[in-house]
mmCIF file of C-alpha atoms in Angstrom:
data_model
loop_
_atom_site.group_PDB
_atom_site.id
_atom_site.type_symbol
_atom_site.label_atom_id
_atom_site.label_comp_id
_atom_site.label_asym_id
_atom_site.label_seq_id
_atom_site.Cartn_x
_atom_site.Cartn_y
_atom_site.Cartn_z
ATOM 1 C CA UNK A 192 -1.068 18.636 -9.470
ATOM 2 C CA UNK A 193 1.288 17.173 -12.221
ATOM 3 C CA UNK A 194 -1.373 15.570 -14.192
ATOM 4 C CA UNK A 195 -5.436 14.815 -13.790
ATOM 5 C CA UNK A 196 -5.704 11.209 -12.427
ATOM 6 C CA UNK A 197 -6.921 8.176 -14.629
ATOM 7 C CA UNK A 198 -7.125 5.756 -11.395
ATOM 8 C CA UNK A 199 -7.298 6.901 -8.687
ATOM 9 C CA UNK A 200 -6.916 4.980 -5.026
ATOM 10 C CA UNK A 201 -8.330 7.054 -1.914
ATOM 11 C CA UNK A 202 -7.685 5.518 1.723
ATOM 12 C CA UNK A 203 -10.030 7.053 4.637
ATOM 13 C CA UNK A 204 -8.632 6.392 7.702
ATOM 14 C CA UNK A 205 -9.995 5.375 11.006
ATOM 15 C CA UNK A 206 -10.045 8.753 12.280
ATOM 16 C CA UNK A 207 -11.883 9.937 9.594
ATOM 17 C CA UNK A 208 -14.092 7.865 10.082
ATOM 18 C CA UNK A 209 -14.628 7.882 13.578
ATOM 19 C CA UNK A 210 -16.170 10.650 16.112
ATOM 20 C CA UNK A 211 -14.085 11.506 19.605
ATOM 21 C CA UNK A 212 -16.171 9.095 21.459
ATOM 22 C CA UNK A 213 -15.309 6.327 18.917
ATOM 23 C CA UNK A 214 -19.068 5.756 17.044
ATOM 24 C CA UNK A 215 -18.925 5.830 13.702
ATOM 25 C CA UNK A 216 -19.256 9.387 11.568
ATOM 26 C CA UNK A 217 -21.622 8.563 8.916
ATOM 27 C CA UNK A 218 -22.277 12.328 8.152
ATOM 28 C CA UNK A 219 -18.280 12.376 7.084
ATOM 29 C CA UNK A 220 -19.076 9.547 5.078
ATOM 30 C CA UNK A 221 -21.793 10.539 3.283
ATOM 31 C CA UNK A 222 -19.361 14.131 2.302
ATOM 32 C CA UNK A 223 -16.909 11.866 0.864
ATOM 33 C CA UNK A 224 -19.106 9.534 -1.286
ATOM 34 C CA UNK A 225 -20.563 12.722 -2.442
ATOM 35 C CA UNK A 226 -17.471 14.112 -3.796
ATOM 36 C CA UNK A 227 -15.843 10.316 -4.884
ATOM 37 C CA UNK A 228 -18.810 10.748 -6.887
ATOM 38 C CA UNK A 229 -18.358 13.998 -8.510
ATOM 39 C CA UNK A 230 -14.381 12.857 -9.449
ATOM 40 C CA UNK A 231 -16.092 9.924 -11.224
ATOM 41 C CA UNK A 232 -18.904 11.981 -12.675
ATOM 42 C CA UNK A 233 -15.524 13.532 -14.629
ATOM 43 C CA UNK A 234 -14.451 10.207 -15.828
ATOM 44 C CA UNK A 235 -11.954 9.007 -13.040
ATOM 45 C CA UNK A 236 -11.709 5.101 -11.904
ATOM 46 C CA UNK A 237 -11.400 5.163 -8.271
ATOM 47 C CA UNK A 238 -10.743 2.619 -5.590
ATOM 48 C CA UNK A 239 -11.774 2.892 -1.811
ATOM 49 C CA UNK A 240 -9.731 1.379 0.730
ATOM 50 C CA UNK A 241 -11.620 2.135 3.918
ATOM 51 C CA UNK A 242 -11.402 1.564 8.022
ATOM 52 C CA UNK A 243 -13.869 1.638 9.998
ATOM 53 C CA UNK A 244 -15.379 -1.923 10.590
ATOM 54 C CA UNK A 245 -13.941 -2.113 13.725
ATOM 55 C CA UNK A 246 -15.504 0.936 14.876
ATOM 56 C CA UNK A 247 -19.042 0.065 13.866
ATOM 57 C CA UNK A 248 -18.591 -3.166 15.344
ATOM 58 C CA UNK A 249 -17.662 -1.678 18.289
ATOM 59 C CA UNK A 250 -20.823 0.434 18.424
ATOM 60 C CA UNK A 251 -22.734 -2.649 17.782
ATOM 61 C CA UNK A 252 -21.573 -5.329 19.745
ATOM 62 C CA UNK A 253 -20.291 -4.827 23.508
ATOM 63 C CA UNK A 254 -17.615 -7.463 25.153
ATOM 64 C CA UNK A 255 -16.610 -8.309 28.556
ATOM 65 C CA UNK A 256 -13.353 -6.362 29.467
ATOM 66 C CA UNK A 257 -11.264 -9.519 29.916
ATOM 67 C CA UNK A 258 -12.351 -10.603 26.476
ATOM 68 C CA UNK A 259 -8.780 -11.260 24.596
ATOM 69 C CA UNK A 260 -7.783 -8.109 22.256
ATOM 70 C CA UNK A 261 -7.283 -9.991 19.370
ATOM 71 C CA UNK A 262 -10.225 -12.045 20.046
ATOM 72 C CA UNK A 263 -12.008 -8.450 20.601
ATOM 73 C CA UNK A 264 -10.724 -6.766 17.063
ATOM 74 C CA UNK A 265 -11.425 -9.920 15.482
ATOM 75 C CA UNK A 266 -15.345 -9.904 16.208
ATOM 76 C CA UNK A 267 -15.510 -6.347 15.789
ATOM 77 C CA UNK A 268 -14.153 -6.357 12.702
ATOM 78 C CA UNK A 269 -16.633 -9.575 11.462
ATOM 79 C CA UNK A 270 -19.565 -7.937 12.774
ATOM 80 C CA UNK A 271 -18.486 -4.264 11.778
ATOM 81 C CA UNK A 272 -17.729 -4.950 7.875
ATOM 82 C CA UNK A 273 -20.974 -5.882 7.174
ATOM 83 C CA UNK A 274 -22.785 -2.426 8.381
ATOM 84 C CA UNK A 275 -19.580 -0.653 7.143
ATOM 85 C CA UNK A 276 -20.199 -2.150 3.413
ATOM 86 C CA UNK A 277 -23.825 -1.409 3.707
ATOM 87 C CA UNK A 278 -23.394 2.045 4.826
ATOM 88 C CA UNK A 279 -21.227 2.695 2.157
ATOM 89 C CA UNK A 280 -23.854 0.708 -0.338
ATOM 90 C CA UNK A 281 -26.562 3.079 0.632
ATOM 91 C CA UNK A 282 -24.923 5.821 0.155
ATOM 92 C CA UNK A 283 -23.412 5.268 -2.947
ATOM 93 C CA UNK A 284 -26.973 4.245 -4.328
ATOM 94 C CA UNK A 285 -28.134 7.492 -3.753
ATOM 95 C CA UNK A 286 -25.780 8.689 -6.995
ATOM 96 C CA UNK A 287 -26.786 5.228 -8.889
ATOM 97 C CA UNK A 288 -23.165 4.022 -8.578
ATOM 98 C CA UNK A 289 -22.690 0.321 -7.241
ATOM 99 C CA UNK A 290 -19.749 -0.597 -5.088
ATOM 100 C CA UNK A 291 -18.044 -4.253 -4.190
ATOM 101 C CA UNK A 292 -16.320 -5.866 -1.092
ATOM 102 C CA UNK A 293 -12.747 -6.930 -1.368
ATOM 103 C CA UNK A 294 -11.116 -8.324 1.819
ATOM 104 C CA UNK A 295 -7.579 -9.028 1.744
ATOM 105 C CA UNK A 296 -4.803 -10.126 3.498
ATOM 106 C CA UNK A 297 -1.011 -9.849 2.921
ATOM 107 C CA UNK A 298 -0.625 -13.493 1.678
ATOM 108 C CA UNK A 299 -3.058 -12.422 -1.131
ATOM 109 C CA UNK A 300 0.130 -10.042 -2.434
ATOM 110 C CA UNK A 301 2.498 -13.009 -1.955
ATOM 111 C CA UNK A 302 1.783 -15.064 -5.199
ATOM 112 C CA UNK A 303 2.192 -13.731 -8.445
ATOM 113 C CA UNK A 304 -0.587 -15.780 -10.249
ATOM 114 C CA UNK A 305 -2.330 -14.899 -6.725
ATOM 115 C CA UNK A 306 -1.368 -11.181 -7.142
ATOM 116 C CA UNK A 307 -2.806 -11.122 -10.772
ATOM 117 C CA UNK A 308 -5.960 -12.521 -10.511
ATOM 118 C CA UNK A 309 -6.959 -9.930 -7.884
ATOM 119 C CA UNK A 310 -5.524 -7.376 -9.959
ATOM 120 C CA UNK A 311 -7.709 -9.112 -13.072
ATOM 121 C CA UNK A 312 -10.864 -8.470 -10.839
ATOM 122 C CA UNK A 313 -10.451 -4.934 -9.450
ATOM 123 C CA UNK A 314 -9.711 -4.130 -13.364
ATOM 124 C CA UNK A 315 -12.718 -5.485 -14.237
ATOM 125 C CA UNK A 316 -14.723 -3.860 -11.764
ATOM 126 C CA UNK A 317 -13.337 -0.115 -12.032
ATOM 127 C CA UNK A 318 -13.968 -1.288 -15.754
ATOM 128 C CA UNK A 319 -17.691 -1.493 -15.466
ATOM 129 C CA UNK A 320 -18.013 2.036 -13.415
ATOM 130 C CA UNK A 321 -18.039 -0.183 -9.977
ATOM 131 C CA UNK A 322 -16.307 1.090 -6.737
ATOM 132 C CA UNK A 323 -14.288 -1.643 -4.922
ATOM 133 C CA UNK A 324 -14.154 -1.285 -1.393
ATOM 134 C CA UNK A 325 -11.194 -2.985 -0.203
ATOM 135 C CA UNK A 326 -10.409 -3.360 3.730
ATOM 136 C CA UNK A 327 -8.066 -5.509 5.341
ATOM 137 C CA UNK A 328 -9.665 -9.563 6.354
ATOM 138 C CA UNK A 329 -9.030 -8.542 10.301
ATOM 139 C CA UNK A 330 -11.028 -11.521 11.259
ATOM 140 C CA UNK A 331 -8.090 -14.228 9.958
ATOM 141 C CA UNK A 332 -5.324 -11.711 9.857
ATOM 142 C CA UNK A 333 -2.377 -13.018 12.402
ATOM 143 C CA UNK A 334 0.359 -11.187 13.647
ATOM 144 C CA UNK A 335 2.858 -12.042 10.941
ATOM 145 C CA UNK A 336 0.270 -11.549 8.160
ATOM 146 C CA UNK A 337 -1.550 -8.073 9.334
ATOM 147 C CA UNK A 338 -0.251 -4.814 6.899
ATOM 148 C CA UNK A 339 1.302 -2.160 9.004
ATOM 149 C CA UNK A 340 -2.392 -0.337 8.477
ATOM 150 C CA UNK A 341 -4.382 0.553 5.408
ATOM 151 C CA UNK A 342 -1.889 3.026 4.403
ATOM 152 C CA UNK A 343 0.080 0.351 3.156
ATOM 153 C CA UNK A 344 -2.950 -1.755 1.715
ATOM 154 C CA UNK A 345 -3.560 1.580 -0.411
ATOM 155 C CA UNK A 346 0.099 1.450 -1.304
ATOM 156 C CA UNK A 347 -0.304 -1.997 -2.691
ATOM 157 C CA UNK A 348 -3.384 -1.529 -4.405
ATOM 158 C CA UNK A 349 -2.268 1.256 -6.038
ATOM 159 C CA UNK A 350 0.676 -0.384 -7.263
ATOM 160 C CA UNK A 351 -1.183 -3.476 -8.656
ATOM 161 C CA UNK A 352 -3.735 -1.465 -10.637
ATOM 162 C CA UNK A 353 -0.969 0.394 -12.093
ATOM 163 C CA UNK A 354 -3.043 3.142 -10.317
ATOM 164 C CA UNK A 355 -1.394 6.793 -11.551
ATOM 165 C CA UNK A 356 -2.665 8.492 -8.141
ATOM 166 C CA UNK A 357 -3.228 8.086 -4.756
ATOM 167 C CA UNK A 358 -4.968 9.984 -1.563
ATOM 168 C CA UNK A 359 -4.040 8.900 1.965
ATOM 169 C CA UNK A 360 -6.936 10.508 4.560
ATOM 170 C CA UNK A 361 -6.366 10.937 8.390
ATOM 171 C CA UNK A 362 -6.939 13.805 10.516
ATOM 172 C CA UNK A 363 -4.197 16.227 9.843
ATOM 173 C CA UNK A 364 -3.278 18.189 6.932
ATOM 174 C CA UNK A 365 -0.567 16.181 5.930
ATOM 175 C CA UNK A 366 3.721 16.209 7.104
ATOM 176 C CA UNK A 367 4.959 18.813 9.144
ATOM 177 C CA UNK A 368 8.203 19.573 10.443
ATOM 178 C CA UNK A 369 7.593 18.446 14.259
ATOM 179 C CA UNK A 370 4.724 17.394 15.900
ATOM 180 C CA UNK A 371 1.635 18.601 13.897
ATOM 181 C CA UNK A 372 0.036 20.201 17.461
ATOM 182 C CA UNK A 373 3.233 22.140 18.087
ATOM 183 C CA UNK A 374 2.152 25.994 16.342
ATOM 184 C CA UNK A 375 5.834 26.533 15.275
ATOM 185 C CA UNK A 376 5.383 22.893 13.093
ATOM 186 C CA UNK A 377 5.389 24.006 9.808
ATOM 187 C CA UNK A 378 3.031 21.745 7.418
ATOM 188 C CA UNK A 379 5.596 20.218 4.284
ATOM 189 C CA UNK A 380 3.576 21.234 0.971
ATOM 190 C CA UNK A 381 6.112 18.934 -1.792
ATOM 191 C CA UNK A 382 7.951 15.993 -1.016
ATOM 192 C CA UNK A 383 10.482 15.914 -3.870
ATOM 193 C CA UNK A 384 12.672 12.691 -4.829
ATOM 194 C CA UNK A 385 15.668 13.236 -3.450
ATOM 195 C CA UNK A 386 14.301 14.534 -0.022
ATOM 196 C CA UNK A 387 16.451 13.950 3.156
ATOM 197 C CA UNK A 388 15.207 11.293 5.440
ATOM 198 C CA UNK A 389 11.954 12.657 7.415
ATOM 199 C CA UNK A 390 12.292 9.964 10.227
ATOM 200 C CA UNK A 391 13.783 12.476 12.661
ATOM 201 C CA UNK A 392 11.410 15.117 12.185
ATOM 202 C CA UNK A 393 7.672 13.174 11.761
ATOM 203 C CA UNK A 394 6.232 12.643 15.160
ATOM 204 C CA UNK A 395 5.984 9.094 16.107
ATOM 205 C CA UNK A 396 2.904 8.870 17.772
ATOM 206 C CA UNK A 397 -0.023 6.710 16.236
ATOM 207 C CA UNK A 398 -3.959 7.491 15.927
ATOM 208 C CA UNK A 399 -6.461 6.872 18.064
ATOM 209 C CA UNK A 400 -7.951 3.930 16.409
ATOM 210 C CA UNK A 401 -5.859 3.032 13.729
ATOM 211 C CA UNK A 402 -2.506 1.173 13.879
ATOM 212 C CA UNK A 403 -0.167 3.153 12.355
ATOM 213 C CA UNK A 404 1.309 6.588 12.574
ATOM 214 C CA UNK A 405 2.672 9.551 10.371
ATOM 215 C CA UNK A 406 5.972 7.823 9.610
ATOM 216 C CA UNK A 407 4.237 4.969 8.174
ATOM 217 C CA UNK A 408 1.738 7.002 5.855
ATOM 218 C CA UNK A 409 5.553 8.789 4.763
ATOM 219 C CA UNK A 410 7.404 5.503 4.087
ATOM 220 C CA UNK A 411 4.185 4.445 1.983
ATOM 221 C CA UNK A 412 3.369 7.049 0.319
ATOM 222 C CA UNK A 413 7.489 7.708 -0.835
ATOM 223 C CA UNK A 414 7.151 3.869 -1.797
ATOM 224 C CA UNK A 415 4.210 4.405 -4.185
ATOM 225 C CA UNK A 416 5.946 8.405 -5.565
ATOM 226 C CA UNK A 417 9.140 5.938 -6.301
ATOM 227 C CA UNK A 418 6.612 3.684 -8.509
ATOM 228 C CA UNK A 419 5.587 6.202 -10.677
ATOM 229 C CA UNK A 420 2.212 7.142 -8.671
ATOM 230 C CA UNK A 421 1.546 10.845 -7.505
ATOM 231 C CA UNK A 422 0.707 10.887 -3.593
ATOM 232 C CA UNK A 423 -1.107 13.146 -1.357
ATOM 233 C CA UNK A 424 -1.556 12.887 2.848
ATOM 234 C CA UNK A 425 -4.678 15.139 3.709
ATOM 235 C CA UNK A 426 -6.835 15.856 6.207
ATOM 236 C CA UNK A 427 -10.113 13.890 5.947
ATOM 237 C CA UNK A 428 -12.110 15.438 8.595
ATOM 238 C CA UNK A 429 -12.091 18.831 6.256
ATOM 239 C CA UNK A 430 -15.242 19.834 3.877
ATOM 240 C CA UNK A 431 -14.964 19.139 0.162
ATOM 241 C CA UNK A 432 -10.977 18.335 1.027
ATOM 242 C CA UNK A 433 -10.942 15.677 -2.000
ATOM 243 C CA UNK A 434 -12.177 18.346 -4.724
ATOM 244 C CA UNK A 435 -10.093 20.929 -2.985
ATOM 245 C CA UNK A 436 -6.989 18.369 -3.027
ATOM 246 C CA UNK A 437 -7.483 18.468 -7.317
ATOM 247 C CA UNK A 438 -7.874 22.204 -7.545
ATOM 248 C CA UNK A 439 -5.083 23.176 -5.196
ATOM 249 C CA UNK A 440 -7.625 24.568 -2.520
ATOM 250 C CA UNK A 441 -6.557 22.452 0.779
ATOM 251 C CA UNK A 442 -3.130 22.040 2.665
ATOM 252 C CA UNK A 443 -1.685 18.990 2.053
ATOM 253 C CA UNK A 444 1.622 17.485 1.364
ATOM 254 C CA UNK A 445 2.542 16.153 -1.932
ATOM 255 C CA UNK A 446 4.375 13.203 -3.047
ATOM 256 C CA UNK A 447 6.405 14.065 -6.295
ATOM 257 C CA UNK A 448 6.248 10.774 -8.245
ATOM 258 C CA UNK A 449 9.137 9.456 -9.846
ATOM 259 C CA UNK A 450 8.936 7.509 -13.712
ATOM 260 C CA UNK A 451 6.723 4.931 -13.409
ATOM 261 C CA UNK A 452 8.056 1.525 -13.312
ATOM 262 C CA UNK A 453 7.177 -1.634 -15.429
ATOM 263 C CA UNK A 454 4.284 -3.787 -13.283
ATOM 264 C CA UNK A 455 5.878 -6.682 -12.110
ATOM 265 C CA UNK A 456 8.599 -4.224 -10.297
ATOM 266 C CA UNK A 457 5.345 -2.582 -8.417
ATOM 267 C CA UNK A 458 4.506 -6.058 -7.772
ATOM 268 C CA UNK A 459 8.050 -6.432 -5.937
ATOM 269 C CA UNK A 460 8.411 -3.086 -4.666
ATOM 270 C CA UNK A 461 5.992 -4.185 -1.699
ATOM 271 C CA UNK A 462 7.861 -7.584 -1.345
ATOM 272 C CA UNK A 463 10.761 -6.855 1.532
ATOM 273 C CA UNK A 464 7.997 -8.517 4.195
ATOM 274 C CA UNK A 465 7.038 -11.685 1.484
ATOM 275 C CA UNK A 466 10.058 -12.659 0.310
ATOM 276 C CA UNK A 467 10.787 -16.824 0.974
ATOM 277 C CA UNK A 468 14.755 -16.664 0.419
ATOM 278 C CA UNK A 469 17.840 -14.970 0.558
ATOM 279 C CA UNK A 470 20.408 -14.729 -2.151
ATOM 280 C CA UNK A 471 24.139 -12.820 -0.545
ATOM 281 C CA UNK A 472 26.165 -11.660 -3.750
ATOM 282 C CA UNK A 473 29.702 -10.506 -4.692
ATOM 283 C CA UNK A 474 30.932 -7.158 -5.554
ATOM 284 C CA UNK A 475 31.004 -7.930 -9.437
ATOM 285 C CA UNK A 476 27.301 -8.974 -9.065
ATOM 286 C CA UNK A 477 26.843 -5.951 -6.830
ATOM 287 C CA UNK A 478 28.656 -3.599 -9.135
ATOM 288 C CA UNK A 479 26.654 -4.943 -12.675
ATOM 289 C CA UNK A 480 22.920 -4.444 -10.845
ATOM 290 C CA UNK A 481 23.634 -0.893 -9.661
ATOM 291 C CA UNK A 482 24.938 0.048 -13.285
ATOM 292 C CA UNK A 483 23.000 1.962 -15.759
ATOM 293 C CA UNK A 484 22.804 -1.334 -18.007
ATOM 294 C CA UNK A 485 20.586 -3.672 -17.864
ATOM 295 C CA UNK A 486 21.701 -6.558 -16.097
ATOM 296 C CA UNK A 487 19.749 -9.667 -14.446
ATOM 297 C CA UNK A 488 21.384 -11.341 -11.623
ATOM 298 C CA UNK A 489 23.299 -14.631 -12.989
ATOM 299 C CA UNK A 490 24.565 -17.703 -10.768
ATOM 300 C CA UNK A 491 27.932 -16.336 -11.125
ATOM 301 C CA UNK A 492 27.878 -13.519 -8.572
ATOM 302 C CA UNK A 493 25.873 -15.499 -5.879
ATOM 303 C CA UNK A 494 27.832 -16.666 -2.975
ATOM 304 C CA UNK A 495 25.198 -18.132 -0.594
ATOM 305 C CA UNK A 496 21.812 -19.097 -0.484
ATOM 306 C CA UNK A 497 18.967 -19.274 2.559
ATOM 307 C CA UNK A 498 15.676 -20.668 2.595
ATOM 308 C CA UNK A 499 14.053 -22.969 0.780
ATOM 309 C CA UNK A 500 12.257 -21.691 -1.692
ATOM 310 C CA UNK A 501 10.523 -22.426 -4.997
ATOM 311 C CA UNK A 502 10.852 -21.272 -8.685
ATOM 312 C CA UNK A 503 8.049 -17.763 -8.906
ATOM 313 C CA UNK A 504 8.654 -17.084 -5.261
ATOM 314 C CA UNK A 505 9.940 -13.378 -3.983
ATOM 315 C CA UNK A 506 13.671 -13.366 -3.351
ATOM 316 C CA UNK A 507 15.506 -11.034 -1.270
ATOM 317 C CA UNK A 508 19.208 -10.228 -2.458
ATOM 318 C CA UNK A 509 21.890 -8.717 -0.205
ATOM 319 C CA UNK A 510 25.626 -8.298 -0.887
ATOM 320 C CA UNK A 511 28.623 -10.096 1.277
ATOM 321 C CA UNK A 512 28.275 -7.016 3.921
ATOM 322 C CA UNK A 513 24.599 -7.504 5.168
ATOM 323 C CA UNK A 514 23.109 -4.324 3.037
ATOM 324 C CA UNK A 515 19.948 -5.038 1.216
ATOM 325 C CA UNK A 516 20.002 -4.432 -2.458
ATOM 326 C CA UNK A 517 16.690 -5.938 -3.529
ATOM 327 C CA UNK A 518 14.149 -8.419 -4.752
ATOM 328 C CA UNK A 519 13.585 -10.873 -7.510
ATOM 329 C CA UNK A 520 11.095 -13.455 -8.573
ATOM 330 C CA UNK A 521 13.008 -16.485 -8.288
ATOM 331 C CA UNK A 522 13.404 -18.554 -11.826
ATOM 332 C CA UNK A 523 14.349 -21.896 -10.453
ATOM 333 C CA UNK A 524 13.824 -23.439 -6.685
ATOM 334 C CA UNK A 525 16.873 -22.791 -3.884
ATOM 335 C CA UNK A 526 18.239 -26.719 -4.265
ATOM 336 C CA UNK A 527 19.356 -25.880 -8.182
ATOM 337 C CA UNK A 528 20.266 -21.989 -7.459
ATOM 338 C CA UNK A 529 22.700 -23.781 -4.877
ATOM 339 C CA UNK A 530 23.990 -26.410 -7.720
ATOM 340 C CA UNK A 531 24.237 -23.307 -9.849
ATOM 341 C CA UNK A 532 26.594 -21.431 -7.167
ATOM 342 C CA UNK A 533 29.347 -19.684 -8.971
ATOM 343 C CA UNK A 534 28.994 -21.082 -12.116
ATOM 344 C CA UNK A 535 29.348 -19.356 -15.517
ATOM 345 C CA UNK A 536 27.225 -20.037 -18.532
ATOM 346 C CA UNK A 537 23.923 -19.683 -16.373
ATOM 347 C CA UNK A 538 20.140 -19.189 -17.372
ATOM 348 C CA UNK A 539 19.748 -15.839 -15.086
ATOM 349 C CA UNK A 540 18.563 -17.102 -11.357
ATOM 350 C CA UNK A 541 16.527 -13.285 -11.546
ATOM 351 C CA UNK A 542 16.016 -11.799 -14.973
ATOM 352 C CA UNK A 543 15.734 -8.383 -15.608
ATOM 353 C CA UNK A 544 11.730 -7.878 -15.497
ATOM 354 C CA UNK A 545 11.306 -9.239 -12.393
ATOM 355 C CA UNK A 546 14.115 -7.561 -9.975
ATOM 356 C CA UNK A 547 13.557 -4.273 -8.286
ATOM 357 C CA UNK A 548 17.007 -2.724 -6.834
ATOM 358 C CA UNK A 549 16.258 -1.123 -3.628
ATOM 359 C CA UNK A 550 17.339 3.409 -4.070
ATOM 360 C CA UNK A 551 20.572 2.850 -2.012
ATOM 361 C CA UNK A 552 21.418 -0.100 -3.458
#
């Protein structure tokens, strides 16, 4: 461990959660609110973004077969949240420490002012000694608006509470090299900065219960290492695995975090799915955002715009070939940025603070 965490995020996963038969495992969540409470007994802030409504709503309420899936999640989830949250009340009492309910959906990350005040609150609350429990609204989520899973809620959260750490629980003991129930698979302890692409290697299948799979606990967990935050990927399901995570105990892998980055680029970081516009740029644009000086991105060096978007919105920017380079928080609406095409002498369309370059931009 590079450094003792300040705030710390922890996301349990479904299938920690969960037994084989799908009921809820309330003995495995009683072990972990034991030891969230000794890491806060040592004067850590922690955040719990937890599964596992579905699956007590599941246990509680039982549908007709032909009832719609969505429909199905939907009043799971709405029945489910409110045992989860007093589950995880009553057990937290038991060491005198008070928790809160956050739902959330993505459009909650969308808006900055949006974006802050949430931030404001889950300050204030980690502030006071108070445990947020944060879980994903599924009962108005759509489609277009649901996050890949809670792996990359955590992400987020993490990044808006300018969280230093973060532990992502399933059921395995982290990356390996194959599939982890191959025996040759080989478990990856350190996941440096400049590591290869793991996409070929991490096996694509998904848990039981949750939505998403290995690759999408990697991609989230590199996102929040390239922020600045260090990242582990245990196993959940083990004894005492978050103490033994801190003293170096358990198998896991480890994210290596990069320097951390200024708090309106964590804000953006997350953005590629929320952005409202397009800017494509030229080569001399292209050239001054990828250089070691600090440069914002000036009418001058946009070519085209698409969408219609408003000043404070999330912008994505691409170059004249297609690749991606970034995002921005737009400083004036798309019908002036398209006025502004080309032209020299230029308040910046995306200043400095607010653009995060994309690492092979």
């Amino acid at each position: 461990m590079l450094q003792k965490p300040k705030i710390l995020v922890i996301k349990i996963g479904s299938n920690v959660l969960t037994k084989e038969g799908g009921q809820p495992d309330v003995e495995r969540m009683d072990s972990l609110v034991n030891q969230i409470a000794s890491l806060k007994s040592v004067g850590i802030k922690i955040l719990l973004v937890s599964s596992g409504a579905v699956a007590f709503g599941r246990g509680e309420i039982k549908l007709p077969e032909k009832t719609d899936p969505i429909l199905k999640k939907q009043i799971w989830a709405s029945s489910g949240q409110i045992e989860l949250i007093n589950t995880y009340k009553r057990l937290f009492k038991n060491h005198e420490i008070n928790i809160s309910q956050i739902l959330v959906t993505k459009e909650d990350f969308r808006d900055r002012k949006h974006y802050l005040n949430m931030r404001n609150c889950l300050l204030g609350l980690i502030a006071q000694g108070i445990v947020p429990v944060i879980n994903e609204n599924d009962t108005v989520a759509i489609t277009e608006l649901m996050f890949t899973d809670n792996d990359e809620l955590a992400s987020l959260t993490a990044a808006m509470v300018n969280a230093d750490s973060l532990i992502l629980l399933t059921n395995v003991d982290g990356i390996f090299d194959g599939n982890p129930t191959d025996p040759d698979s080989k478990l990856i302890n350190s996941i440096g900065h400049k590591m290869p692409d793991l996409g070929g290697i991490i096996s694509p299948l998904k848990s039981s219960f949750g939505r998403g799979g290995m690759l999408t606990k990697t991609n989230m967990a590199k996102k929040a290492a390239e922020l600045g935050i260090q990242v582990w990927i245990a196993n959940g399901k083990k004894e005492d695995i978050l103490l033994d995570v801190f003293s170096q105990k358990a198998p896991s892998t480890y994210f290596e975090p990069n320097q951390r980055k200024q708090s309106p680029k964590k804000w953006l970081a997350h953005g590629d799915q929320y952005f409202k516009g397009e800017v494509f740029i030229n080569d001399g644009a292209k050239t001054a955002l990828s250089s070691n000086k600090i440069s914002s991105l000036l009418p001058v060096g946009i070519v085209s715009v698409k969408g219609d978007f408003s000043k404070g919105d999330i912008i994505r920017i691409t170059d004249e070939n297609g690749l991606k380079i970034g995002l921005g928080k737009a400083e004036y609406p798309a019908s002036l940025v398209k006025e502004k095409i080309g032209l020299k002498n230029q308040k910046p369309f995306i200043h400095y603070d607010y653009l995060y370059l994309f690492q092979n931009g």
